[in-house]
Short mmCIF file of C-alpha atoms in Angstrom, two decimals:
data_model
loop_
_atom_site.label_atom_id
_atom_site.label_comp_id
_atom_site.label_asym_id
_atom_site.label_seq_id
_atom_site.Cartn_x
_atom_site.Cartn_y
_atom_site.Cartn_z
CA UNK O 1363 94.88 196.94 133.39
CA UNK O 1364 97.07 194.60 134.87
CA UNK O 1365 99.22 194.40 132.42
CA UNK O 1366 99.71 198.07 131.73
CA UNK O 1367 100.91 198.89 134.54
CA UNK O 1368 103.41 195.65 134.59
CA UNK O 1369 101.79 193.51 137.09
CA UNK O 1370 104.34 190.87 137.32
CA UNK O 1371 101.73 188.33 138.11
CA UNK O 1372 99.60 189.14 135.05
CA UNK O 1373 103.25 189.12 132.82
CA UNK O 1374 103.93 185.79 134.83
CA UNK O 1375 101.17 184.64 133.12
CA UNK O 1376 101.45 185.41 130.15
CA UNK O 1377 104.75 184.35 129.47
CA UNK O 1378 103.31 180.73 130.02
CA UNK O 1379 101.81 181.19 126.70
CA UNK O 1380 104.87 183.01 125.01
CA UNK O 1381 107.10 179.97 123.41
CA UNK O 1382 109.73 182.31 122.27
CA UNK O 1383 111.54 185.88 123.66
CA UNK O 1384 110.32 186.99 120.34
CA UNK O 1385 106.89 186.34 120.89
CA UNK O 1386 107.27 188.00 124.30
CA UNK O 1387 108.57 191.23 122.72
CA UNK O 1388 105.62 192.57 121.22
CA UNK O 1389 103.04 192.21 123.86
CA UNK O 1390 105.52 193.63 125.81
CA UNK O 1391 106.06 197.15 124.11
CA UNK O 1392 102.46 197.01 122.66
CA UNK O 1393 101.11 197.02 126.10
CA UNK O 1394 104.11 198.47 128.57
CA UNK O 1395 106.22 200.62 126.41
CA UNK O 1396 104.11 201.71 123.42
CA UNK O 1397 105.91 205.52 122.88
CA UNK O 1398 109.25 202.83 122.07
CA UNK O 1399 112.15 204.11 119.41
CA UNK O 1400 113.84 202.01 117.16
CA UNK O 1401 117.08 202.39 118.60
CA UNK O 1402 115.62 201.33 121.79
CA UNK O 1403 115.07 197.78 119.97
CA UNK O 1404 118.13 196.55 120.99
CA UNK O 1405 117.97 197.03 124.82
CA UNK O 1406 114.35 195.71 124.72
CA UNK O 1407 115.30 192.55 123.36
CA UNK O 1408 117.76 191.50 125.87
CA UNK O 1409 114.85 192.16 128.31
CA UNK O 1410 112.53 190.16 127.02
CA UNK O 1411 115.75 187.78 126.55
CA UNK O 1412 116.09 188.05 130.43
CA UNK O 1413 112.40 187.56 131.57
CA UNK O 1414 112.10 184.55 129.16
CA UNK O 1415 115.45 183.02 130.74
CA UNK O 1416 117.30 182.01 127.45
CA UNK O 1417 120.49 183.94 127.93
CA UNK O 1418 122.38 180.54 127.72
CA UNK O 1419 119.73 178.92 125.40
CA UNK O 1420 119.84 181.76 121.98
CA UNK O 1421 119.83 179.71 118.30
CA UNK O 1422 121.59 181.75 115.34
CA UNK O 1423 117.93 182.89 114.85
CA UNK O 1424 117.82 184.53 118.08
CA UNK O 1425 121.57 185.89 117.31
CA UNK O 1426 120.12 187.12 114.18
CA UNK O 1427 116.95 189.12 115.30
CA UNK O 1428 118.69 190.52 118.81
CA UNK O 1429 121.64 191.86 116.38
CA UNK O 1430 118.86 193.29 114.00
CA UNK O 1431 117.39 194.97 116.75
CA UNK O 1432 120.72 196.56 117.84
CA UNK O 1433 121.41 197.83 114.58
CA UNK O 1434 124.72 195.17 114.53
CA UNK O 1435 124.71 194.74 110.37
CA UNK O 1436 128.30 193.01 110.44
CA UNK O 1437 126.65 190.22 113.54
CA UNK O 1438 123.48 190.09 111.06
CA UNK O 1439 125.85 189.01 108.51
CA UNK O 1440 127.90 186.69 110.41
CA UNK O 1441 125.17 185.05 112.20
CA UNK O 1442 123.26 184.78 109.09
CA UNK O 1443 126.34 182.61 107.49
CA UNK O 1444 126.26 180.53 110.09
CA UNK O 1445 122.74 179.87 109.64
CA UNK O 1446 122.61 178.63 105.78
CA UNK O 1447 125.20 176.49 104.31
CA UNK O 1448 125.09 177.42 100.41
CA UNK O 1449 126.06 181.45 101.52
CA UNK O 1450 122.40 182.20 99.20
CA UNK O 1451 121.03 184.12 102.15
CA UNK O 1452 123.84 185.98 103.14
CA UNK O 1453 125.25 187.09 99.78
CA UNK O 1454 121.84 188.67 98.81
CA UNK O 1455 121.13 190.49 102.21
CA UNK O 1456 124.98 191.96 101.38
CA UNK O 1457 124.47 192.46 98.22
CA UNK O 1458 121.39 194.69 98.97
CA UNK O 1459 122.36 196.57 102.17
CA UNK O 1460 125.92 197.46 100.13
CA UNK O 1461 123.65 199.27 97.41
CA UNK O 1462 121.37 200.26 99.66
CA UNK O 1463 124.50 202.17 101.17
CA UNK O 1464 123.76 201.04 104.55
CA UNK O 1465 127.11 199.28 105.01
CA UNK O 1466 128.63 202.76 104.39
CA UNK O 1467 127.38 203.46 107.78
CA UNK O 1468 129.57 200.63 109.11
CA UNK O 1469 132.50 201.82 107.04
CA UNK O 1470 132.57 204.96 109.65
CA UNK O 1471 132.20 203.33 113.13
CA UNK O 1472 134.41 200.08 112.24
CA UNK O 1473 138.32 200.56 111.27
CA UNK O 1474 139.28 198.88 108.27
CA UNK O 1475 136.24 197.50 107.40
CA UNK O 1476 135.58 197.64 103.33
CA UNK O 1477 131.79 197.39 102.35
CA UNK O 1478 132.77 196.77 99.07
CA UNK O 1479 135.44 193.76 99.69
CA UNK O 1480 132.73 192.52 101.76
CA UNK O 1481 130.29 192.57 99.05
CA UNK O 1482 132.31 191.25 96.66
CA UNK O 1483 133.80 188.28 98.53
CA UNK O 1484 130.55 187.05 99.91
CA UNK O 1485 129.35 186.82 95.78
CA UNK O 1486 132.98 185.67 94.88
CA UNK O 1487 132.26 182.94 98.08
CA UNK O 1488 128.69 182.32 96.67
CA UNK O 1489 129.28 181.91 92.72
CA UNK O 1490 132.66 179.82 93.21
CA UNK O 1491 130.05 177.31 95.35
CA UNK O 1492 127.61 177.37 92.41
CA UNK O 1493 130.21 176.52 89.84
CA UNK O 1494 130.87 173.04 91.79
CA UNK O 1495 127.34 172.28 91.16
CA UNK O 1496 126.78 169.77 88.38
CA UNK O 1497 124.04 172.13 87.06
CA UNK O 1498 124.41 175.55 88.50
CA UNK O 1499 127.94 175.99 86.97
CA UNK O 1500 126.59 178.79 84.37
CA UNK O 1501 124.82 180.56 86.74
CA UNK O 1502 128.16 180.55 89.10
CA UNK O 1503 129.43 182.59 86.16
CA UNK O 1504 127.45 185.36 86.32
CA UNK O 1505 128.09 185.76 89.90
CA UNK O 1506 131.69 185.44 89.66
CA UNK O 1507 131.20 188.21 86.60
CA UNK O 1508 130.21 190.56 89.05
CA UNK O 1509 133.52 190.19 91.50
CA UNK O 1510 135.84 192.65 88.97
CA UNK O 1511 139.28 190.81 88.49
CA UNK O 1512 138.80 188.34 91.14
CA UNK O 1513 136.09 187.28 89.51
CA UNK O 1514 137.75 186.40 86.05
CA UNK O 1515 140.73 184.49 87.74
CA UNK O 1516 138.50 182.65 89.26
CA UNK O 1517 136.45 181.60 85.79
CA UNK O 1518 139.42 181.42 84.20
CA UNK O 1519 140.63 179.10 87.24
CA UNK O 1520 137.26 176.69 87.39
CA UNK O 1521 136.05 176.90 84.02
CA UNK O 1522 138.93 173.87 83.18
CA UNK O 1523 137.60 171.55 86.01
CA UNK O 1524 133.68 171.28 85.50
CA UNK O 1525 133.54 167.64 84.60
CA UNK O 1526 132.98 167.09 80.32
CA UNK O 1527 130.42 164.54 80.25
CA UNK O 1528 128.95 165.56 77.00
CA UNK O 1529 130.56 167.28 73.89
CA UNK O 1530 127.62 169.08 74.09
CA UNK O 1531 128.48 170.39 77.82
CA UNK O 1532 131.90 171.01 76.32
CA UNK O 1533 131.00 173.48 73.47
CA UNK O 1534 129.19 175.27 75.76
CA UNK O 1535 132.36 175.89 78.45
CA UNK O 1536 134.43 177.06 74.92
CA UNK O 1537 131.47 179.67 74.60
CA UNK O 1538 131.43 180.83 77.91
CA UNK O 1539 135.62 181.14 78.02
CA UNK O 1540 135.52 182.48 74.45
CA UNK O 1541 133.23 185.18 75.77
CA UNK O 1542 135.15 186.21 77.87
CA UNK O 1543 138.50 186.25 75.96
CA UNK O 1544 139.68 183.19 77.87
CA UNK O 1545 140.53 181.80 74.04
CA UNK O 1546 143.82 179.70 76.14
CA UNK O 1547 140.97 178.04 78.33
CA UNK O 1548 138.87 177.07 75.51
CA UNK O 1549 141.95 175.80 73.85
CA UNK O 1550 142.72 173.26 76.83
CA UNK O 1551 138.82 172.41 76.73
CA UNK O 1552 139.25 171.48 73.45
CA UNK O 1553 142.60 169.16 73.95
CA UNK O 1554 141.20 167.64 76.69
CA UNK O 1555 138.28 166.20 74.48
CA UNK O 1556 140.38 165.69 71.71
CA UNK O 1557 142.53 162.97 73.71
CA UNK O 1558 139.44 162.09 75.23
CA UNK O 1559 138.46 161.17 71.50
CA UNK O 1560 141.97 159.19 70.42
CA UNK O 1561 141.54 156.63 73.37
CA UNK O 1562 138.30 156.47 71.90
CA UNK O 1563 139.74 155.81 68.37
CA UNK O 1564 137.66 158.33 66.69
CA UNK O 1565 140.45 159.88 64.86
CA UNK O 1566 138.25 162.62 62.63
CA UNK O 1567 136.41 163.73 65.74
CA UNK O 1568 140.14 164.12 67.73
CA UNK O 1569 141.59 166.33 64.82
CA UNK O 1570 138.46 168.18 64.48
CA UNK O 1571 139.12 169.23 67.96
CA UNK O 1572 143.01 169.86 68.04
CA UNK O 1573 141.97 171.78 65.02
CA UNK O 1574 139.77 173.88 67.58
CA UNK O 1575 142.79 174.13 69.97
CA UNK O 1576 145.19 175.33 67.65
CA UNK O 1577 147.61 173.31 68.67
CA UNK O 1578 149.93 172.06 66.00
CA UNK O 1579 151.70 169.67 67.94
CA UNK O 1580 148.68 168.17 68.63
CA UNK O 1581 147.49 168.44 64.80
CA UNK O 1582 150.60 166.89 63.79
CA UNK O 1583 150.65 163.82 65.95
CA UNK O 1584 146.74 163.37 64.77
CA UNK O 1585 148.18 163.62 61.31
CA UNK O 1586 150.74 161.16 61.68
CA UNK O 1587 148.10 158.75 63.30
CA UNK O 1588 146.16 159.01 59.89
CA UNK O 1589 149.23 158.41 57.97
CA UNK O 1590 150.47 155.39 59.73
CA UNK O 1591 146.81 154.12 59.62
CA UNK O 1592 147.28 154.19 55.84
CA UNK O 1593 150.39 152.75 55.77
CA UNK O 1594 149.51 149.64 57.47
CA UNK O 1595 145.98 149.28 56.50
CA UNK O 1596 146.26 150.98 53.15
CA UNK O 1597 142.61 153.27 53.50
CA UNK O 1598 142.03 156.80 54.58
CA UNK O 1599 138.83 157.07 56.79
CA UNK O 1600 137.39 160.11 58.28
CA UNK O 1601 137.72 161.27 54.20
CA UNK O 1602 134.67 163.82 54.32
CA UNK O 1603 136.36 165.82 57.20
CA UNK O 1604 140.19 166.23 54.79
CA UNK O 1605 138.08 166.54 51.98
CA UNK O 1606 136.73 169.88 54.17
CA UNK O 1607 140.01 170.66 55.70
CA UNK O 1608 140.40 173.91 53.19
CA UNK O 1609 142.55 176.53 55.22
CA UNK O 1610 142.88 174.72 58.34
CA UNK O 1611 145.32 172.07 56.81
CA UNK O 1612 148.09 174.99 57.39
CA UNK O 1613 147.72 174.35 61.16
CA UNK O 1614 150.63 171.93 60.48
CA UNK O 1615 152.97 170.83 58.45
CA UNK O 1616 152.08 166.81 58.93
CA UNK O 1617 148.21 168.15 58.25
CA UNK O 1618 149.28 169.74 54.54
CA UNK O 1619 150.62 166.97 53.70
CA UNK O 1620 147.74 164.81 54.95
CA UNK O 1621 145.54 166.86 53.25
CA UNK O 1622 147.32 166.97 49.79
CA UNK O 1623 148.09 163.02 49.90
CA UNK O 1624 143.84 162.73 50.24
CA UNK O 1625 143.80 164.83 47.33
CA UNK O 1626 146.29 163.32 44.89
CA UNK O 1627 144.70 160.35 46.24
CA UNK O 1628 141.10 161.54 45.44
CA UNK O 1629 142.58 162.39 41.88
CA UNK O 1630 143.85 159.15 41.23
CA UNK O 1631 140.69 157.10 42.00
CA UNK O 1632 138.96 159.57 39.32
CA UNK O 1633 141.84 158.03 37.22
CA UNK O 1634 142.80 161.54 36.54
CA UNK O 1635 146.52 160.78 36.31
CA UNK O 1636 147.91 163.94 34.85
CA UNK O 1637 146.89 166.29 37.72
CA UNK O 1638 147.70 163.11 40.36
CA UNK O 1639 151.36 162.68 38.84
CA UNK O 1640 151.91 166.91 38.94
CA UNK O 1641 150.74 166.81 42.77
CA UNK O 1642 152.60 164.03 43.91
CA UNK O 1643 156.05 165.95 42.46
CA UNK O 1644 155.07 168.86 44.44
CA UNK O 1645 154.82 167.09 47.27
CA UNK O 1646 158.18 165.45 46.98
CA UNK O 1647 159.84 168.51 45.80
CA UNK O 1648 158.21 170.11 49.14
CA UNK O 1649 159.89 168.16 51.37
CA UNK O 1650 157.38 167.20 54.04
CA UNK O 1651 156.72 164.03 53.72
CA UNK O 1652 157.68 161.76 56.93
CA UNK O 1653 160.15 159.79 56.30
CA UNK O 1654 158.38 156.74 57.56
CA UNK O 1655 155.82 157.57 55.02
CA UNK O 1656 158.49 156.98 51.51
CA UNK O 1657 158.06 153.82 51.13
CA UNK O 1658 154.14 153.71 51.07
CA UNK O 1659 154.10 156.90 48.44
CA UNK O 1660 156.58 155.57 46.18
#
């Protein structure tokens, strides 16, 4: 009975077993104030804040709770950042109380305040996190799909500077820009690996990927690296990939011309001379062989 009628000596005693203002809180209204509203909360909790004597002492836990109470959404949200350091927490409770429409509510009471530019920077904030993660990156992406246009130039921004350990990895970032028309991103993707390739001195896997690029400035200098190889070591490698070239030869000039010198080549080791002799005149009637290159064809 005490305690119902807010004996301070029986609350006194009480607290002593109360290790939080939150724990206080309930026992409180359950027993004191039980006809309580919710919009009452707020008030309530800065008693029990009071009797408990942590007005100087309150965590971003109790920051969080006391602005729940109050109805605060905005400090919920803040307080909540502060709280977790990868944004997981706060993007999702955003995320749900702007669909919800209970941010709409805020719209009305605070000037200038977007819901939606709320919502989407917290999950712009969130996926542009995830896509510095050595793992996470793809699931970054469909966050930052979500964010409209901000969203894109920021894919189309980070997409280039996930590290390439794999060619494997690699592909995969060409999908994920190529699906979402970011062909010019794929493009650097893929002339990024293919220099990664010529320090490498894998020639056929460095044209393969200018090929990809569609670069022919890049195609050509491959090319010419071919050539010169031939003309100082006097053997083609990489033959299975120009015996495959078919169409993509016309990427470049240099490339044609590497491609048709494998095949006159190809046609003279079959000792089919006829056909060899009637390609090689095309190609000197065509004018695109290098000039460095005369001496070795003739």
């Amino acid at each position: 009975m005490k305690i119902v009628v807010k004996d301070e000596l029986a609350w006194a005693e009480i607290k002593k077993y109360c290790e939080t203002w939150y724990e206080f809180l309930p026992a409180w209204l359950f027993y004191s104030e039980p006809a309580v509203k919710s919009y009452e909360l707020g008030s309530f909790a800065k008693f029990s804040i009071k009797e408990m004597h942590v007005e100087n002492k309150l965590k971003h836990l109790d920051k969080v709770l006391l602005a729940a109470m109050e109805y605060d959404l905005l400090e919920v949200i803040k307080e909540i950042q502060k709280m977790s350091e990868n944004g997981w927490f706060a993007t999702h409770l955003t995320n749900l109380l702007y669909h919800s429409g209970q941010l709409s509510v805020v719209e009305k009471e605070v000037d200038n305040f977007s819901a939606r530019a709320l919502q989407q920077y917290l999950i712009l904030d969130y996926g542009t996190m995830l896509m510095g993660h050595k793992s996470l990156w793809q699931v970054g992406l469909s966050y930052l799909d979500h964010c409209s246009q901000d969203g894109l130039h920021a894919i189309e921004f980070l997409l280039p500077r996930i590290p390439l350990e794999t060619e494997y990895k690699a592909q995969k970032i060409i999908r994920e820009a190529q699906a979402r028309d970011l062909t010019h991103v794929g493009q650097v993707i893929c002339k990024v690996q293919g220099m990664k390739c010529v320090k490498r001195g894998r020639l056929g896997s460095a044209l393969t990927w200018a090929l990809k690029s569609q670069d022919s400035t890049f195609v050509s200098l491959l090319a010419d690296k071919f050539l010169r190889e031939y003309a100082t070591f006097g053997k083609l490698r990489n033959t299975d990939l120009l015996f495959n070239l078919g169409p993509s030869m016309l990427a470049s000039d240099r490339l044609i011309f590497l491609g048709k010198y494998y095949e006159f080549h190809k046609l003279y080791q079959e000792r089919q001379f006829k056909e060899a002799g009637n390609l090689l005149i095309k190609l000197l009637e065509s004018k695109i062989i290098p000039k460095y290159f005369w001496y070795t064809l003739l």
